[in-house]
C-alpha cells in the first residue's frame, strides 16, 4: 500500500498539470487595408483576430484593455467598438489610466447599466 501512494501522488500531479489551461495561440491576422488597427475579442478577453494590436486584457467584468501597436497614433484616430448583442451597449476611452496611453479601454454593459462580459470588435480608423 505504501508503494502505491507515491505513484498516486505522481499521477495526480501529472493529471493536474495536463488539465491546466493552454496558452492562447496567435490571433488570426486581419488584412483590411482601411483600418489602422482592428481586433476581434471574446467575452473572456481572448484576442481571436487582430491587426496592429499587441494584446488584450480583461480587467474586470465587462472591462477590457486593447493595447494598440506603437505605430498607430490614437490621438489622431477614430475608435469604433461594436458588440454583437443588440441588447447591450459599450463605450470606449483612450487614453485611460487603467489601460495606458496607447490602449483602448472598452466597457460593456447591459440595458440596466450593469457591466457584463461580452465579445466585441474594435476598429481604429
Short mmCIF file of C-alpha atoms in Angstrom, two decimals:
data_model
loop_
_atom_site.label_atom_id
_atom_site.label_comp_id
_atom_site.label_asym_id
_atom_site.label_seq_id
_atom_site.Cartn_x
_atom_site.Cartn_y
_atom_site.Cartn_z
CA UNK A 1 0.00 0.00 0.00
CA UNK A 2 2.81 2.43 0.78
CA UNK A 3 4.37 1.97 -2.66
CA UNK A 4 1.13 2.99 -4.38
CA UNK A 5 0.88 6.34 -2.56
CA UNK A 6 3.84 7.96 -4.39
CA UNK A 7 2.53 6.59 -7.69
CA UNK A 8 -0.94 8.01 -7.00
CA UNK A 9 0.55 11.39 -5.99
CA UNK A 10 2.70 11.50 -9.13
CA UNK A 11 -0.29 10.60 -11.30
CA UNK A 12 -2.40 13.29 -9.63
CA UNK A 13 0.33 15.87 -10.18
CA UNK A 14 0.60 14.95 -13.86
CA UNK A 15 -3.16 14.98 -14.29
CA UNK A 16 -3.39 18.43 -12.70
CA UNK A 17 -0.62 19.70 -14.95
CA UNK A 18 -2.29 18.31 -18.06
CA UNK A 19 -5.61 19.89 -17.05
CA UNK A 20 -4.08 23.37 -16.79
CA UNK A 21 -5.42 25.79 -19.40
CA UNK A 22 -3.35 26.06 -22.53
CA UNK A 23 -1.87 29.38 -23.59
CA UNK A 24 -3.82 31.20 -26.28
CA UNK A 25 -2.46 30.80 -29.77
CA UNK A 26 -1.54 33.69 -32.02
CA UNK A 27 -4.58 35.55 -33.34
CA UNK A 28 -5.57 35.24 -36.99
CA UNK A 29 -4.41 38.32 -38.90
CA UNK A 30 -6.90 40.91 -40.15
CA UNK A 31 -5.76 42.20 -43.53
CA UNK A 32 -8.21 45.08 -44.05
CA UNK A 33 -6.40 47.99 -45.75
CA UNK A 34 -8.99 50.50 -44.50
CA UNK A 35 -8.23 50.35 -40.78
CA UNK A 36 -5.08 51.22 -38.86
CA UNK A 37 -5.82 48.61 -36.20
CA UNK A 38 -8.59 46.11 -35.52
CA UNK A 39 -9.41 43.33 -33.08
CA UNK A 40 -11.99 40.63 -32.54
CA UNK A 41 -12.13 39.71 -28.85
CA UNK A 42 -14.04 37.01 -26.95
CA UNK A 43 -16.07 37.74 -23.83
CA UNK A 44 -13.21 36.29 -21.78
CA UNK A 45 -10.71 38.74 -23.28
CA UNK A 46 -9.01 36.38 -25.74
CA UNK A 47 -7.76 38.04 -28.91
CA UNK A 48 -9.10 35.98 -31.84
CA UNK A 49 -8.24 38.18 -34.84
CA UNK A 50 -6.03 41.27 -34.98
CA UNK A 51 -4.27 43.94 -36.97
CA UNK A 52 -1.73 46.15 -35.17
CA UNK A 53 -2.98 45.04 -31.73
CA UNK A 54 -0.30 43.95 -29.28
CA UNK A 55 -2.51 42.37 -26.60
CA UNK A 56 -5.90 42.39 -24.90
CA UNK A 57 -6.61 42.05 -21.19
CA UNK A 58 -9.92 41.60 -19.37
CA UNK A 59 -9.53 43.89 -16.36
CA UNK A 60 -12.82 43.07 -14.67
CA UNK A 61 -16.36 42.06 -15.59
CA UNK A 62 -17.23 43.96 -18.76
CA UNK A 63 -13.96 45.97 -18.78
CA UNK A 64 -11.16 45.33 -21.27
CA UNK A 65 -7.86 46.90 -22.33
CA UNK A 66 -6.91 46.65 -26.01
CA UNK A 67 -3.28 47.70 -26.43
CA UNK A 68 -2.62 49.11 -29.91
CA UNK A 69 0.82 48.80 -31.53
CA UNK A 70 3.00 51.90 -31.16
CA UNK A 71 2.99 52.59 -34.91
CA UNK A 72 -0.69 53.68 -34.63
CA UNK A 73 -1.25 57.16 -33.17
CA UNK A 74 -4.55 57.02 -31.28
CA UNK A 75 -4.54 60.80 -30.75
CA UNK A 76 -5.37 61.29 -34.44
CA UNK A 77 -7.67 58.29 -34.84
CA UNK A 78 -11.33 57.40 -34.55
CA UNK A 79 -12.13 54.33 -32.43
CA UNK A 80 -15.25 52.28 -33.05
CA UNK A 81 -16.41 49.43 -30.79
CA UNK A 82 -19.21 47.02 -31.69
CA UNK A 83 -20.93 44.37 -29.57
CA UNK A 84 -22.69 41.50 -31.35
CA UNK A 85 -25.53 41.50 -28.77
CA UNK A 86 -28.14 44.11 -29.69
CA UNK A 87 -29.43 44.41 -26.10
CA UNK A 88 -26.05 45.52 -24.76
CA UNK A 89 -24.11 48.76 -25.07
CA UNK A 90 -20.47 49.77 -24.94
CA UNK A 91 -18.25 52.78 -24.81
CA UNK A 92 -14.52 53.23 -25.04
CA UNK A 93 -11.93 55.73 -23.92
CA UNK A 94 -8.37 56.45 -24.88
CA UNK A 95 -6.00 57.15 -23.17
CA UNK A 96 -7.02 55.84 -19.79
CA UNK A 97 -5.02 55.36 -16.57
CA UNK A 98 -6.32 51.78 -16.26
CA UNK A 99 -5.02 50.65 -19.66
CA UNK A 100 -2.27 53.12 -20.52
CA UNK A 101 -1.61 55.69 -23.18
CA UNK A 102 -1.67 53.58 -26.35
CA UNK A 103 -4.67 51.47 -25.46
CA UNK A 104 -8.41 51.49 -25.96
CA UNK A 105 -10.48 50.82 -22.84
CA UNK A 106 -13.72 49.00 -23.69
CA UNK A 107 -16.68 48.88 -21.32
CA UNK A 108 -19.65 46.56 -21.99
CA UNK A 109 -22.88 46.82 -20.05
CA UNK A 110 -26.50 45.70 -20.25
CA UNK A 111 -29.55 47.94 -20.53
CA UNK A 112 -29.76 48.17 -16.72
CA UNK A 113 -26.27 49.66 -16.60
CA UNK A 114 -24.54 46.59 -15.10
CA UNK A 115 -21.16 45.60 -16.51
CA UNK A 116 -21.30 42.30 -18.43
CA UNK A 117 -18.70 40.27 -20.26
CA UNK A 118 -19.36 40.39 -23.98
CA UNK A 119 -17.46 39.61 -27.15
CA UNK A 120 -16.63 42.74 -29.18
CA UNK A 121 -14.76 44.16 -32.14
CA UNK A 122 -12.62 47.28 -32.23
CA UNK A 123 -11.65 49.27 -35.31
CA UNK A 124 -9.19 52.15 -35.25
CA UNK A 125 -9.71 54.39 -38.27
#
